[in-house]
CSV table of C-alpha atoms and ligand atoms in Angstrom, one decimal:
chain,number,residue,atom,x,y,z
A,1112,MET,CA,-10.5,-24.8,-6.1
A,1113,LYS,CA,-13.0,-25.4,-8.7
A,1114,GLN,CA,-12.9,-28.8,-10.3
A,1115,SER,CA,-13.7,-27.6,-14.0
A,1116,VAL,CA,-12.3,-29.4,-16.9
A,1117,LYS,CA,-8.8,-28.3,-17.8
A,1118,LEU,CA,-8.0,-27.1,-21.3
A,1119,VAL,CA,-4.6,-28.2,-22.8
A,1120,ALA,CA,-3.9,-26.2,-26.0
A,1121,GLY,CA,-0.9,-26.8,-28.3
A,1122,ASN,CA,0.6,-23.8,-29.9
A,1123,TRP,CA,2.4,-24.9,-33.2
A,1124,LYS,CA,3.9,-21.5,-33.7
A,1125,MET,CA,5.4,-21.2,-37.3
A,1126,ASN,CA,5.8,-25.1,-37.5
A,1127,GLY,CA,3.8,-27.8,-38.9
A,1128,LEU,CA,4.3,-28.4,-42.5
A,1129,GLY,CA,4.9,-32.0,-43.2
A,1130,ALA,CA,5.2,-34.3,-40.2
A,1131,SER,CA,3.0,-32.4,-37.8
A,1132,LEU,CA,-0.2,-33.1,-39.7
A,1133,GLY,CA,0.7,-36.7,-39.1
A,1134,GLU,CA,1.3,-36.1,-35.7
A,1135,ALA,CA,-2.3,-34.4,-35.5
A,1136,GLU,CA,-3.8,-37.6,-37.0
A,1137,ALA,CA,-2.0,-39.8,-34.4
A,1138,LEU,CA,-3.1,-37.7,-31.7
A,1139,VAL,CA,-6.8,-37.7,-32.7
A,1140,LYS,CA,-6.6,-41.5,-33.3
A,1141,ALA,CA,-5.1,-42.0,-29.7
A,1142,LEU,CA,-7.7,-39.7,-28.2
A,1143,GLN,CA,-10.6,-41.5,-29.9
A,1144,GLU,CA,-9.3,-44.7,-28.4
A,1145,GLN,CA,-8.7,-43.3,-24.9
A,1146,ALA,CA,-10.9,-40.3,-24.2
A,1147,ALA,CA,-9.1,-37.3,-22.5
A,1148,ALA,CA,-10.4,-36.1,-19.2
A,1149,CYS,CA,-9.7,-32.7,-20.4
A,1150,ARG,CA,-10.3,-30.3,-23.5
A,1151,VAL,CA,-7.6,-30.5,-25.9
A,1152,ALA,CA,-6.9,-27.9,-28.7
A,1153,LEU,CA,-4.4,-27.5,-31.5
A,1154,CYS,CA,-3.4,-24.0,-32.8
A,1155,PRO,CA,-1.7,-24.5,-36.1
A,1156,PRO,CA,-0.5,-21.7,-38.6
A,1157,ALA,CA,-3.3,-19.9,-40.3
A,1158,THR,CA,-2.8,-21.6,-43.6
A,1159,LEU,CA,-3.2,-25.0,-42.2
A,1160,THR,CA,-6.4,-24.4,-40.3
A,1161,GLU,CA,-8.6,-25.7,-43.1
A,1162,ARG,CA,-6.6,-28.8,-43.6
A,1163,MET,CA,-6.4,-29.4,-39.7
A,1164,ALA,CA,-10.2,-28.8,-39.5
A,1165,ARG,CA,-10.5,-31.9,-42.0
A,1166,VAL,CA,-8.0,-33.9,-39.9
A,1167,LEU,CA,-9.8,-33.2,-36.6
A,1168,ALA,CA,-13.4,-33.4,-38.0
A,1169,ASP,CA,-15.8,-35.0,-35.7
A,1170,GLY,CA,-13.0,-35.9,-33.3
A,1171,PRO,CA,-12.5,-34.7,-29.7
A,1172,VAL,CA,-9.7,-32.2,-30.5
A,1173,GLU,CA,-10.6,-28.5,-30.8
A,1174,LEU,CA,-8.9,-26.2,-33.5
A,1175,GLY,CA,-7.6,-22.7,-32.9
A,1176,GLY,CA,-5.7,-19.9,-34.5
A,1177,GLN,CA,-2.6,-18.2,-33.1
A,1178,ASP,CA,-3.5,-14.5,-33.8
A,1179,CYS,CA,-6.0,-12.5,-35.7
A,1180,HIS,CA,-6.4,-8.8,-36.8
A,1181,ALA,CA,-8.6,-6.4,-34.7
A,1182,GLU,CA,-10.6,-5.2,-37.7
A,1183,ALA,CA,-13.3,-7.5,-39.4
A,1184,SER,CA,-11.9,-6.8,-42.9
A,1185,GLY,CA,-10.1,-4.1,-44.9
A,1186,ALA,CA,-6.8,-3.0,-46.3
A,1187,PHE,CA,-4.5,-5.1,-43.8
A,1188,THR,CA,-2.0,-6.7,-46.2
A,1189,GLY,CA,-0.8,-10.0,-44.8
A,1190,SER,CA,-3.4,-10.2,-41.9
A,1191,VAL,CA,-6.1,-12.8,-41.3
A,1192,SER,CA,-9.5,-11.8,-39.5
A,1193,ALA,CA,-11.1,-13.8,-36.7
A,1194,ALA,CA,-14.1,-14.3,-39.0
A,1195,MET,CA,-11.6,-15.9,-41.5
A,1196,LEU,CA,-10.3,-18.3,-38.8
A,1197,ALA,CA,-13.7,-19.2,-37.8
A,1198,ASP,CA,-14.7,-19.7,-41.4
A,1199,ALA,CA,-11.6,-22.1,-41.8
A,1200,GLY,CA,-12.9,-24.1,-38.8
A,1201,ALA,CA,-11.3,-22.5,-35.8
A,1202,GLU,CA,-13.2,-22.3,-32.5
A,1203,LEU,CA,-10.4,-20.7,-30.5
A,1204,VAL,CA,-7.6,-18.1,-31.0
A,1205,ILE,CA,-4.4,-17.4,-29.0
A,1206,LEU,CA,-4.1,-13.6,-28.6
A,1207,GLY,CA,-1.3,-11.6,-27.2
A,1208,HIS,CA,1.4,-14.2,-27.2
A,1209,SER,CA,4.7,-12.8,-25.9
A,1210,GLU,CA,6.3,-13.5,-29.3
A,1211,ARG,CA,3.5,-11.1,-30.8
A,1212,ARG,CA,3.9,-8.6,-28.0
A,1213,ALA,CA,7.8,-8.6,-28.3
A,1214,GLY,CA,8.2,-9.2,-32.0
A,1215,PHE,CA,5.3,-7.2,-33.4
A,1216,GLY,CA,5.0,-4.5,-30.9
A,1217,GLU,CA,1.5,-5.4,-29.7
A,1218,SER,CA,0.3,-3.6,-26.6
A,1219,ASP,CA,-2.3,-4.5,-24.1
A,1220,ALA,CA,-4.9,-2.2,-25.9
A,1221,ASP,CA,-4.0,-4.0,-29.2
A,1222,VAL,CA,-4.6,-7.4,-27.6
A,1223,ALA,CA,-7.9,-6.1,-26.1
A,1224,ALA,CA,-9.2,-4.9,-29.4
A,1225,LYS,CA,-8.4,-8.4,-31.0
A,1226,VAL,CA,-10.1,-10.1,-28.1
A,1227,GLU,CA,-13.3,-8.0,-29.0
A,1228,ALA,CA,-12.9,-9.1,-32.8
A,1229,ALA,CA,-12.6,-12.7,-31.7
A,1230,LEU,CA,-15.7,-12.6,-29.6
A,1231,ALA,CA,-17.6,-10.9,-32.4
A,1232,ALA,CA,-16.5,-13.9,-34.7
A,1233,GLY,CA,-17.6,-16.4,-32.0
A,1234,LEU,CA,-14.0,-17.5,-31.2
A,1235,GLU,CA,-12.9,-18.4,-27.7
A,1236,PRO,CA,-9.8,-16.2,-27.0
A,1237,ILE,CA,-6.8,-17.5,-25.1
A,1238,ILE,CA,-5.3,-14.3,-23.8
A,1239,CYS,CA,-1.6,-14.6,-23.1
A,1240,ILE,CA,0.2,-12.6,-20.4
A,1241,GLY,CA,3.6,-12.9,-18.5
A,1242,GLU,CA,6.7,-11.2,-17.2
A,1243,THR,CA,10.1,-11.1,-18.7
A,1244,LEU,CA,13.1,-12.2,-17.0
A,1245,ALA,CA,14.2,-8.6,-16.0
A,1246,GLU,CA,10.8,-8.0,-14.7
A,1247,ARG,CA,10.9,-11.3,-12.6
A,1248,GLU,CA,14.2,-10.4,-11.3
A,1249,ALA,CA,13.1,-6.9,-10.4
A,1250,GLY,CA,10.3,-8.5,-8.3
A,1251,GLN,CA,7.7,-7.2,-10.6
A,1252,ALA,CA,6.0,-10.3,-11.9
A,1253,VAL,CA,2.6,-9.9,-10.2
A,1254,GLU,CA,2.5,-6.2,-10.9
A,1255,VAL,CA,3.2,-6.9,-14.5
A,1256,VAL,CA,0.7,-9.6,-15.0
A,1257,SER,CA,-1.9,-7.7,-13.1
A,1258,ARG,CA,-1.5,-4.7,-15.4
A,1259,GLN,CA,-1.6,-7.0,-18.5
A,1260,VAL,CA,-4.9,-8.5,-17.2
A,1261,ALA,CA,-6.4,-5.0,-16.6
A,1262,GLY,CA,-5.4,-3.8,-20.0
A,1263,SER,CA,-5.7,-6.8,-22.2
A,1264,LEU,CA,-9.2,-8.1,-21.1
A,1265,PRO,CA,-12.1,-6.0,-22.3
A,1266,SER,CA,-15.1,-6.0,-20.0
A,1267,SER,CA,-17.1,-7.5,-22.8
A,1268,LEU,CA,-15.4,-10.9,-21.8
A,1269,SER,CA,-17.7,-11.0,-18.9
A,1270,GLY,CA,-20.1,-14.2,-19.2
A,1271,LYS,CA,-18.1,-15.3,-22.4
A,1272,ALA,CA,-16.1,-18.4,-23.0
A,1273,PHE,CA,-12.3,-17.5,-22.8
A,1274,ALA,CA,-8.9,-18.5,-21.0
A,1275,VAL,CA,-6.1,-16.4,-19.8
A,1276,ALA,CA,-2.7,-18.0,-20.2
A,1277,TYR,CA,0.2,-17.1,-17.8
A,1278,GLU,CA,3.5,-17.6,-19.7
A,1279,PRO,CA,6.5,-16.2,-18.2
A,1280,VAL,CA,8.7,-15.0,-21.2
A,1281,TRP,CA,11.8,-16.5,-19.9
A,1282,ALA,CA,10.2,-20.0,-19.6
A,1283,ILE,CA,9.0,-20.0,-23.2
A,1284,GLY,CA,10.9,-22.5,-25.2
A,1285,THR,CA,14.0,-22.6,-22.7
A,1286,GLY,CA,13.3,-25.5,-20.7
A,1287,LEU,CA,13.2,-23.3,-17.5
A,1288,THR,CA,10.0,-23.2,-15.5
A,1289,PRO,CA,9.1,-21.2,-12.4
A,1290,THR,CA,8.9,-23.1,-9.1
A,1291,LEU,CA,5.4,-24.3,-8.3
A,1292,GLU,CA,5.2,-21.7,-5.5
A,1293,GLN,CA,6.0,-19.0,-8.0
A,1294,ILE,CA,3.2,-20.3,-10.4
A,1295,GLU,CA,0.6,-20.5,-7.5
A,1296,GLU,CA,1.5,-16.8,-6.5
A,1297,VAL,CA,1.2,-15.5,-10.0
A,1298,HIS,CA,-2.0,-17.5,-10.8
A,1299,ALA,CA,-3.7,-16.2,-7.6
A,1300,ALA,CA,-2.7,-12.7,-8.7
A,1301,VAL,CA,-4.0,-13.1,-12.1
A,1302,ARG,CA,-7.4,-14.5,-10.7
A,1303,ALA,CA,-7.6,-11.4,-8.4
A,1304,ALA,CA,-7.0,-9.1,-11.4
A,1305,MET,CA,-9.6,-11.0,-13.6
A,1306,VAL,CA,-12.2,-10.5,-10.7
A,1307,ALA,CA,-11.2,-6.9,-10.3
A,1308,LYS,CA,-11.6,-6.3,-14.0
A,1309,LEU,CA,-14.7,-8.5,-14.7
A,1310,GLY,CA,-16.4,-8.9,-11.4
A,1311,GLU,CA,-18.1,-12.3,-11.1
A,1312,GLY,CA,-17.4,-12.9,-14.7
A,1313,GLY,CA,-13.7,-13.1,-14.0
A,1314,ARG,CA,-14.1,-16.2,-11.7
A,1315,VAL,CA,-14.8,-18.9,-14.1
A,1316,ALA,CA,-12.4,-18.7,-17.0
A,1317,PRO,CA,-9.4,-21.2,-16.6
A,1318,ILE,CA,-6.0,-19.7,-16.3
A,1319,LEU,CA,-3.4,-21.9,-18.2
A,1320,TYR,CA,0.2,-22.1,-17.4
A,1321,GLY,CA,2.5,-22.0,-20.4
A,1322,GLY,CA,6.3,-22.2,-20.7
A,1323,SER,CA,8.4,-25.5,-21.2
A,1324,VAL,CA,5.3,-27.7,-20.2
A,1325,LYS,CA,6.5,-31.5,-20.9
A,1326,PRO,CA,5.2,-34.8,-20.0
A,1327,SER,CA,7.6,-34.8,-17.1
A,1328,ASN,CA,6.5,-31.8,-15.4
A,1329,ALA,CA,2.8,-31.5,-16.5
A,1330,ALA,CA,1.2,-33.3,-13.7
A,1331,GLU,CA,2.8,-31.3,-10.8
A,1332,ILE,CA,2.0,-28.0,-12.7
A,1333,LEU,CA,-1.5,-29.0,-13.3
A,1334,ALA,CA,-2.1,-29.9,-9.8
A,1335,VAL,CA,-1.2,-26.1,-8.6
A,1336,ALA,CA,-4.2,-24.2,-7.3
A,1337,GLU,CA,-5.8,-22.1,-10.1
A,1338,VAL,CA,-3.9,-23.8,-12.9
A,1339,GLY,CA,-6.8,-24.6,-15.3
A,1340,GLY,CA,-4.8,-26.1,-18.1
A,1341,ALA,CA,-1.6,-25.6,-20.3
A,1342,LEU,CA,-0.6,-23.9,-23.3
A,1343,VAL,CA,2.2,-26.0,-24.9
A,1344,GLY,CA,4.6,-25.0,-27.6
A,1345,GLY,CA,7.5,-27.3,-28.6
A,1346,ALA,CA,6.0,-30.4,-27.0
A,1347,SER,CA,2.7,-30.0,-28.9
A,1348,LEU,CA,4.4,-30.9,-32.1
A,1349,LYS,CA,5.0,-34.6,-31.3
A,1350,ALA,CA,1.8,-36.6,-30.5
A,1351,GLU,CA,3.5,-38.8,-27.9
A,1352,ASP,CA,4.7,-35.9,-25.9
A,1353,PHE,CA,1.5,-34.0,-26.2
A,1354,LEU,CA,-0.4,-37.0,-25.1
A,1355,GLY,CA,1.8,-37.3,-22.0
A,1356,ILE,CA,0.8,-33.9,-21.1
A,1357,ILE,CA,-2.9,-34.7,-21.8
A,1358,ARG,CA,-2.7,-37.7,-19.7
A,1359,ALA,CA,-1.4,-35.7,-16.9
A,1360,ALA,CA,-4.4,-33.4,-17.0
B,846,PGA,P1,7.1,-23.9,-25.0
B,846,PGA,O1,6.2,-22.6,-25.5
B,846,PGA,O2,6.0,-24.9,-24.5
B,846,PGA,O3,7.7,-24.2,-26.3
B,846,PGA,O4,7.8,-23.3,-24.0
B,846,PGA,C1,5.0,-22.1,-25.0
B,846,PGA,C2,4.2,-21.1,-25.8
B,846,PGA,O5,4.9,-20.2,-26.3
B,846,PGA,O6,3.0,-21.1,-25.8
């Protein structure tokens, strides 16, 4: 397996007013005192991007968004473009999270269009995929994620900086995680689908695991073959928990 630097990204979802900015400051301070051996990113809600950019300025923690519109500008009430995120200080953007796919009806094609927009704005996309519990129980996990990779990754990604995040929907926010064998099986299938889609360009990008990652399970998950980092929801809101995961990486 490649020994590339792992990426640990925190997804604050629709949280972060108040205490979490202080948590971000604590995280930056801790990481300045004890350099992390991995890349660390925080993805706050869009309105906090600029404030977070100031908190994280000159520090080791990268900044990301949680979604963007596929178009560069126009009559899209309520939406934020990739260029707007970049202008506010973001360097990465999470796209196709299962909460967007399920709650906002985003298809693989929608996600692929957003990836193009992110690349055009110079953002590094983190493209999320993952099966539902019903799909897992029907033995379709590998088939589902392979289809999502084929549909959500535009061929323009080849040679660009990006990550894929495998997040089983049933593991998100539930405390449940797949077995290490299941994670290894799906990550291998995701890598194969990336190479099928992008050729050699599909070999380098890290495949993050996401879904109930916490300090107590991070080390064993991050040691699985082809796990190139973690996408962390709940545990990214507390500096101490997030630091525990970063130390494991
Ligand atoms: P969780 O969320 O860590 O709270 O399970 C992960 C995610 O949705 O990215």
